[in-house]
Amino acid sequence: MSIRYIESTRQLILETAHTSYQMKIDGMGYLNHQFYGPKLGQNDMSYLYRTYDHGFSGNPYDMRNNRDFSLDSMPQEYTSFGVGDFRVNSIASSCSDGSRCAEFRYEAHEILDGKYSIPGLPSVYEGDTQAQTLIVTLLDTAANIRIKLCYGVFDELDVITRTAEIINAGSETVWLRKASSMCLELPFGKWDMIHFYGRHCMERQPERVPLFHGIHTLASGRGMSSHQHNPFVILCDHEATEENGACYGMMLMYSGNHKTEIELDQFDSVRVVTGINDDRFRWELSPATSFHTPEVILSCANGLTELSHRFHRVIRNNVVRGQYKLSHRPVLINNWEATYFDLNEEKIVKLAEKAADIGVELFVLDDGWFKNRVDDNAGLGDWIPDTDKLPNGLDGLIEKINAMGLRFGLWVEPEMVNEDSDLYRAHPDWAMTAPNRAPMMARNQLVLDLSRQEVHEYIYNTLSDLLTKYNITYIKWDFNRPLADVYSHAAPSPRQGEVTHRYYLSLYKIYDRLTKAFPHVLFEGCAGGGGRFDAGMLQYSPQIWCSDNTDPISRLTIQYGTSFGYPVSAIGAHVSATPNHQTGRLTPLSTRGTVAMMGAFGYELDLTKLSDAELDEMKAQIARFKELEPMIHNGLYYRLSSMEDSGCYFAWQFVAPDRSRSLLSIVVTNPLANAAAIHLRLKGLDPDATYSVNGEFEILGAALMNSGYTFPRLMGDYPSMQLDIIKVK
Ligand code: GLA
């Protein structure tokens, strides 16, 4: 049993293999948070909390004679608002009488076998592990709002999920102005925040900063989880390292606007509130209806490596769905950086022939294949093959590609429309534009209003027709601009604040319908590279194009940052041309291969321009990747270098689940003259087993982990090396 209720102390205890989470219903009916951390057993952690008379922190009316009791200092599972807890709150609403407050007290709880699901939203599922659900119901009797706090407890995975269902229990409409998924309190300790910021072509850059007093906000209001701020954050001890120290990870499983607020308050307590971004959010909650918030995935661990492993495991096994989640991902070639829009059947066939020769398994036809798509000014919305470029149609091309033994994949950007398109000319009101205002343009395109049912059906039918008509086994689903001028021409004015969330409910539903109707199709998410790299998207697309930056040296930081929360199998990574198209940098093919092997591996360059020696090297890379893929994608991933080392080198290691094999990769970003040799301690091996190191010598795992390995001098432009570590006895 992972969830217990202790009647005598009114404690609710959640337990996973290595962690405990405690809450307690106090005498007033408030649901207090008590503890989240390493496993504790049944100890009642209320001894930790002492209450004092805190000046300027008021008291609930029925406790007015006890000035020690204040909502402003109590750790809570989900906060009230407008009634004396002045820290960041979980919810904000207004009632029909104009009042803007609510105070929640415990009403009931239930413990259920299995994991709850959230209507219309992606969420972690049980798969072949087991979970239990706790639902605690809170009620505000004046505003008539009931909240069901749901906790999914995954014992084996050391993961707890959370969501809140907010119900209008009265007879008047309630307006939700903020509806967070969770509040998590860390009442004691000194914390660093690690977050993942970025920009187009430089996503998920890790930054570690000590929390200072005030409210830290990590958010996206771009209508996408964004290149700028990923919906994943870690709080860890000041001293925490890869191996040691308390680390908490919080990942919002949502692809739209999000906000995480972290407050270090006047009493040195930390409160984290995370969920849908409340800026421009307003939801009409009619009587007897409810609002479901997106899921948060929580884990805590000793050390950053263990924390990452828990997120990798849960995403790989319990977030990603479908036949590709743990199985082989086809090695692909994508024509984008080879041809851009200037494609035709002849060029594509030549590229595909070279690709088939070196062992590529899937050809992906990128942007430019449809009518009027000679550049990015026109065409989006009209998904009809361009017979000028493809005189034998898409089916003629696919037949040729299939005849070479390659599968065929197609790029689409279904959520978008160009003004210069038949779709826009027929339905200008399907695009999101605000009345009497010229819209913001980005890449000459507008965003379709997916909150409208007819747009939902149009997109579903377009994709379903393509997948039915053609032999397509892979879709690259792109999304190349943020949402602005958010307005639905079909929604009444008071409900415009619902449009962005309704957009995502509709998008998830399209994905859900398509993945069920076409289970053999592998979807790769993309949003100008990694602008929608989140656990929500990963439920439907097992891999996501990690960045439009294919320079291996830039990719080192992007992939390093991504690895804190997301598994290697989720990271779309390609070998591209040198000099690189985004940075102009020259790098060796071996280094490009080494870096792209930390992901769902592929190529994106004009193979017809390469020498036989280069093609031979690629052939060897593909063969090697295919052999090592089960370990790379489904084994354990270790970061061997830190952010401080990154100015000189990056190193990482894959270890097979049974520790029989490992691959260490190192890329030197700045070779230093006459410097000490790079020396690293390996991780995750069996200490008692003997391993062969690159076939050169044999040594105990304990030696490699405790004494390490000294690298030969790696000189030149961005040299790299891979070390094969194979158990011999
Ligand atoms: C986006 C993607 C690229 C490519 C182009 C095509 O930028 O991230 O990989 O598909 O669109 O227009």
CSV table of N, CA and C and ligand atoms in Angstrom, one decimal, residues 200 336 341 366-367 373 411 443 476 478 480 526-529 545 548 604, ligand 1:
chain,number,residue,atom,x,y,z
A,200,HIS,N,15.4,30.3,-29.7
A,200,HIS,CA,15.4,29.5,-30.8
A,200,HIS,C,16.9,29.2,-31.2
A,336,TRP,N,15.8,18.6,-45.2
A,336,TRP,CA,15.7,20.1,-45.0
A,336,TRP,C,17.0,20.8,-45.2
A,341,PHE,N,13.8,24.7,-49.5
A,341,PHE,CA,12.5,24.6,-50.3
A,341,PHE,C,12.8,24.1,-51.7
A,366,ASP,N,10.8,17.0,-46.0
A,366,ASP,CA,10.5,18.1,-45.1
A,366,ASP,C,9.7,19.2,-45.9
A,367,ASP,N,9.7,20.4,-45.3
A,367,ASP,CA,8.9,21.5,-45.8
A,367,ASP,C,9.1,21.7,-47.3
A,373,ARG,N,4.4,26.1,-52.2
A,373,ARG,CA,5.4,26.2,-51.1
A,373,ARG,C,6.8,26.4,-51.7
A,411,TRP,N,6.9,15.8,-43.5
A,411,TRP,CA,6.8,17.0,-42.7
A,411,TRP,C,5.4,17.7,-42.9
A,443,ARG,N,7.1,34.4,-39.6
A,443,ARG,CA,7.3,33.6,-40.7
A,443,ARG,C,6.2,33.6,-41.7
A,476,LYS,N,6.7,14.3,-39.2
A,476,LYS,CA,7.4,15.4,-38.4
A,476,LYS,C,6.3,16.5,-38.3
A,478,ASP,N,5.4,20.0,-37.2
A,478,ASP,CA,6.0,21.3,-36.8
A,478,ASP,C,5.1,22.3,-36.4
A,480,ASN,N,5.6,26.6,-36.1
A,480,ASN,CA,6.7,27.5,-36.2
A,480,ASN,C,6.5,29.0,-35.9
A,526,CYS,N,8.0,18.9,-33.2
A,526,CYS,CA,8.9,20.0,-33.6
A,526,CYS,C,8.2,21.3,-33.4
A,527,ALA,N,9.0,22.3,-33.0
A,527,ALA,CA,8.4,23.7,-33.0
A,527,ALA,C,9.6,24.6,-33.2
A,528,GLY,N,10.0,24.8,-34.5
A,528,GLY,CA,11.2,25.5,-34.8
A,528,GLY,C,12.3,24.9,-34.0
A,529,GLY,N,12.4,23.6,-34.1
A,529,GLY,CA,13.3,22.8,-33.2
A,529,GLY,C,12.6,22.5,-31.9
A,545,TRP,N,12.2,16.9,-32.2
A,545,TRP,CA,13.4,17.6,-32.8
A,545,TRP,C,13.9,18.6,-31.8
A,548,ASP,N,16.7,23.5,-33.8
A,548,ASP,CA,17.1,23.8,-35.2
A,548,ASP,C,18.6,24.0,-35.3
A,604,GLU,N,21.0,14.9,-41.8
A,604,GLU,CA,20.3,16.0,-42.4
A,604,GLU,C,21.3,16.9,-43.2
B,1,GLA,C1,11.3,24.4,-38.7
B,1,GLA,C2,11.9,23.1,-38.3
B,1,GLA,C3,13.0,22.7,-39.3
B,1,GLA,C4,12.3,22.6,-40.7
B,1,GLA,C5,11.7,23.9,-41.0
B,1,GLA,C6,10.9,23.8,-42.3
B,1,GLA,O1,12.2,25.5,-38.5
B,1,GLA,O2,12.4,23.1,-37.0
B,1,GLA,O3,13.5,21.5,-38.9
B,1,GLA,O4,11.4,21.6,-40.7
B,1,GLA,O5,10.8,24.4,-40.0
B,1,GLA,O6,10.3,25.0,-42.7
